Amino acid sequence: MNAKVLVEFLKSSDNPEIVALASAIDTARAVAIEGARTTESPESSNYWRKHKFVALIKTDWDFYVKHQDSDEVGADVSLEWVGDSREDVIAQALQYLTNLENFTGSERNIQSFIENYLVDVFEQFRLGDIDEWCSGGNWDIDYSYEKPDSSEPESENYYPHVNFFGQRIDLLSEAELVELGFVSSKD
């Protein structure tokens, strides 16, 4: 079932709750389209081909880390950098995590985090000595480098979709799948 067709049908209803459902589906569709246009986004047709570096940071409220997509900060954050090479994603992560503007809270704790949980660890990642690193205790820190997938995901599971009462609703039309690079044109 295609979301574009479903939304057009639901919006013609006289019932405001059904029209609201159509708007919610249309919003999910717009988010999927915007994500598909950003190659670093999981919704992109190229995301599976990218290198990734993930940092999970729990600071026990000793300091706070800024989320990448907003100005909000948290004591329990998940961050991801996506790029074309191992070096690229590690450099992006290091640049973000050493920028003091991406933290709030105790300056002493932030400096301790940078000195003890970044500099030497990231050098090991850069050299290719490790692909994963974690530390527990007062602060739980997990870093992982992920190579691109070696094969393209199965398209039926890969295309942006939502499930509604057990029914799969594809968020993109066939033309949009071609335009956004999920499938090749049949011409």
Short mmCIF file of C-alpha atoms in Angstrom, two decimals:
data_model
loop_
_atom_site.label_atom_id
_atom_site.label_comp_id
_atom_site.label_asym_id
_atom_site.label_seq_id
_atom_site.Cartn_x
_atom_site.Cartn_y
_atom_site.Cartn_z
CA MET A 1 0.00 0.00 0.00
CA ASN A 2 1.40 3.41 -0.93
CA ALA A 3 1.18 6.27 1.59
CA LYS A 4 0.61 8.96 -1.03
CA VAL A 5 -2.53 7.24 -2.33
CA LEU A 6 -3.72 6.42 1.20
CA VAL A 7 -3.23 10.01 2.40
CA GLU A 8 -5.20 11.43 -0.53
CA PHE A 9 -8.05 9.02 0.23
CA LEU A 10 -8.07 9.67 3.98
CA LYS A 11 -7.96 13.46 3.57
CA SER A 12 -11.27 13.33 1.67
CA SER A 13 -13.05 12.07 4.80
CA ASP A 14 -15.54 14.17 6.74
CA ASN A 15 -14.22 12.66 9.99
CA PRO A 16 -11.59 14.97 11.54
CA GLU A 17 -9.83 12.03 13.24
CA ILE A 18 -9.31 10.29 9.89
CA VAL A 19 -8.03 13.54 8.39
CA ALA A 20 -5.63 13.82 11.37
CA LEU A 21 -4.42 10.27 10.65
CA ALA A 22 -3.81 11.29 7.03
CA SER A 23 -1.78 14.27 8.25
CA ALA A 24 0.30 12.02 10.53
CA ILE A 25 1.05 9.63 7.66
CA ASP A 26 1.86 12.58 5.38
CA THR A 27 4.25 13.96 8.01
CA ALA A 28 6.02 10.58 8.24
CA ARG A 29 6.27 10.60 4.45
CA ALA A 30 7.80 14.10 4.42
CA VAL A 31 10.34 13.06 7.08
CA ALA A 32 11.27 9.97 5.03
CA ILE A 33 11.71 12.04 1.86
CA GLU A 34 13.89 14.61 3.66
CA GLY A 35 15.96 11.83 5.23
CA ALA A 36 16.36 10.08 1.89
CA ARG A 37 17.85 13.26 0.41
CA THR A 38 20.55 13.33 3.11
CA THR A 39 23.13 10.62 2.39
CA GLU A 40 24.19 10.48 6.05
CA SER A 41 20.67 9.62 7.17
CA PRO A 42 19.47 6.04 7.82
CA GLU A 43 16.57 6.76 5.45
CA SER A 44 18.97 7.37 2.55
CA SER A 45 19.43 4.85 -0.24
CA ASN A 46 23.21 5.19 0.27
CA TYR A 47 23.34 4.88 4.06
CA TRP A 48 24.26 1.18 3.94
CA ARG A 49 27.37 2.06 1.87
CA LYS A 50 28.72 4.53 4.44
CA HIS A 51 31.27 4.21 7.23
CA LYS A 52 29.83 4.94 10.67
CA PHE A 53 31.19 5.88 14.07
CA VAL A 54 28.80 5.63 17.03
CA ALA A 55 29.30 7.02 20.53
CA LEU A 56 27.00 6.12 23.41
CA ILE A 57 27.75 8.34 26.39
CA LYS A 58 26.17 8.14 29.86
CA THR A 59 27.69 10.77 32.15
CA ASP A 60 25.83 10.17 35.41
CA TRP A 61 24.85 13.88 35.37
CA ASP A 62 28.48 14.97 35.93
CA PHE A 63 28.27 16.87 32.65
CA TYR A 64 25.96 16.97 29.66
CA VAL A 65 26.58 16.35 25.96
CA LYS A 66 24.76 18.24 23.20
CA HIS A 67 22.66 16.18 20.81
CA GLN A 68 23.79 16.50 17.19
CA ASP A 69 20.41 17.43 15.77
CA SER A 70 19.35 20.00 18.38
CA ASP A 71 20.63 22.35 21.03
CA GLU A 72 19.36 20.00 23.75
CA VAL A 73 21.89 18.37 26.04
CA GLY A 74 21.67 15.10 27.92
CA ALA A 75 23.45 12.84 30.36
CA ASP A 76 22.60 9.81 28.19
CA VAL A 77 23.19 10.45 24.48
CA SER A 78 23.67 8.44 21.32
CA LEU A 79 25.70 10.13 18.60
CA GLU A 80 26.52 8.93 15.09
CA TRP A 81 28.83 10.21 12.37
CA VAL A 82 28.58 8.96 8.79
CA GLY A 83 31.14 9.39 6.03
CA ASP A 84 33.04 7.95 3.11
CA SER A 85 36.02 6.54 5.05
CA ARG A 86 37.15 5.34 8.44
CA GLU A 87 39.38 8.39 8.80
CA ASP A 88 36.50 10.72 7.91
CA VAL A 89 34.07 9.44 10.57
CA ILE A 90 36.72 9.25 13.27
CA ALA A 91 37.83 12.82 12.51
CA GLN A 92 34.20 14.02 12.61
CA ALA A 93 33.60 12.33 15.97
CA LEU A 94 36.82 13.65 17.48
CA GLN A 95 36.12 17.17 16.27
CA TYR A 96 32.61 17.06 17.78
CA LEU A 97 33.67 15.52 21.08
CA THR A 98 36.60 17.88 21.66
CA ASN A 99 34.53 20.99 20.96
CA LEU A 100 33.71 22.44 24.38
CA GLU A 101 30.60 24.11 22.92
CA ASN A 102 29.04 20.62 22.71
CA PHE A 103 29.12 20.22 26.51
CA THR A 104 27.67 21.85 29.60
CA GLY A 105 28.30 21.20 33.25
CA SER A 106 31.43 20.72 35.29
CA GLU A 107 34.44 21.97 33.33
CA ARG A 108 36.70 19.69 35.37
CA ASN A 109 34.65 16.62 34.41
CA ILE A 110 34.48 17.68 30.74
CA GLN A 111 38.27 18.08 30.63
CA SER A 112 38.69 14.70 32.35
CA PHE A 113 36.39 13.12 29.75
CA ILE A 114 38.39 14.62 26.87
CA GLU A 115 41.76 13.67 28.34
CA ASN A 116 40.87 10.15 29.53
CA TYR A 117 38.14 8.98 27.16
CA LEU A 118 39.05 10.57 23.83
CA VAL A 119 42.64 11.40 22.96
CA ASP A 120 44.38 8.01 23.38
CA VAL A 121 41.29 6.01 22.49
CA PHE A 122 40.72 7.85 19.23
CA GLU A 123 44.36 7.41 18.29
CA GLN A 124 43.83 3.64 18.55
CA PHE A 125 40.73 3.93 16.32
CA ARG A 126 42.64 6.11 13.85
CA LEU A 127 45.46 3.58 13.61
CA GLY A 128 42.98 0.76 13.04
CA ASP A 129 44.04 -1.05 16.22
CA ILE A 130 40.46 -1.23 17.50
CA ASP A 131 36.91 -1.06 16.13
CA GLU A 132 35.15 -0.99 19.53
CA TRP A 133 35.94 0.45 22.92
CA CYS A 134 33.91 0.77 26.12
CA SER A 135 34.36 1.87 29.68
CA GLY A 136 32.02 1.37 32.60
CA GLY A 137 31.78 2.80 36.07
CA ASN A 138 30.68 6.30 36.87
CA TRP A 139 30.53 7.09 33.16
CA ASP A 140 29.50 4.46 30.62
CA ILE A 141 31.18 5.18 27.31
CA ASP A 142 30.85 2.97 24.21
CA TYR A 143 32.48 3.77 20.88
CA SER A 144 32.22 1.66 17.77
CA TYR A 145 33.40 1.98 14.21
CA GLU A 146 31.22 0.21 11.63
CA LYS A 147 32.37 -0.67 8.13
CA PRO A 148 29.85 -0.27 5.30
CA ASP A 149 27.63 -3.26 4.64
CA SER A 150 29.09 -5.53 1.99
CA SER A 151 25.79 -6.05 0.18
CA GLU A 152 22.72 -3.95 -0.42
CA PRO A 153 19.83 -4.60 1.98
CA GLU A 154 16.81 -6.42 0.61
CA SER A 155 14.70 -3.73 -0.99
CA GLU A 156 11.42 -4.83 0.55
CA ASN A 157 12.82 -4.16 4.01
CA TYR A 158 14.97 -1.21 3.02
CA TYR A 159 12.55 1.24 1.44
CA PRO A 160 11.08 3.80 3.89
CA HIS A 161 7.80 2.47 5.28
CA VAL A 162 5.57 2.36 8.35
CA ASN A 163 3.47 -0.45 9.70
CA PHE A 164 -0.12 0.28 10.60
CA PHE A 165 -2.23 -2.46 12.16
CA GLY A 166 0.11 -5.04 10.68
CA GLN A 167 -0.16 -3.53 7.20
CA ARG A 168 2.99 -2.19 5.53
CA ILE A 169 2.58 1.30 4.09
CA ASP A 170 5.35 2.35 1.69
CA LEU A 171 6.12 6.03 2.22
CA LEU A 172 7.52 6.63 -1.27
CA SER A 173 5.90 6.15 -4.65
CA GLU A 174 7.70 4.26 -7.43
CA ALA A 175 8.72 7.56 -9.04
CA GLU A 176 10.10 8.85 -5.73
CA LEU A 177 12.04 5.60 -5.18
CA VAL A 178 13.73 6.18 -8.56
CA GLU A 179 14.28 9.91 -7.93
CA LEU A 180 15.86 9.30 -4.51
CA GLY A 181 18.13 6.48 -5.72
CA PHE A 182 16.47 3.45 -4.12
CA VAL A 183 15.85 1.78 -7.48
CA SER A 184 17.12 2.29 -11.00
CA SER A 185 14.85 3.70 -13.65
CA LYS A 186 13.17 1.02 -15.78
CA ASP A 187 13.89 3.04 -18.94
#
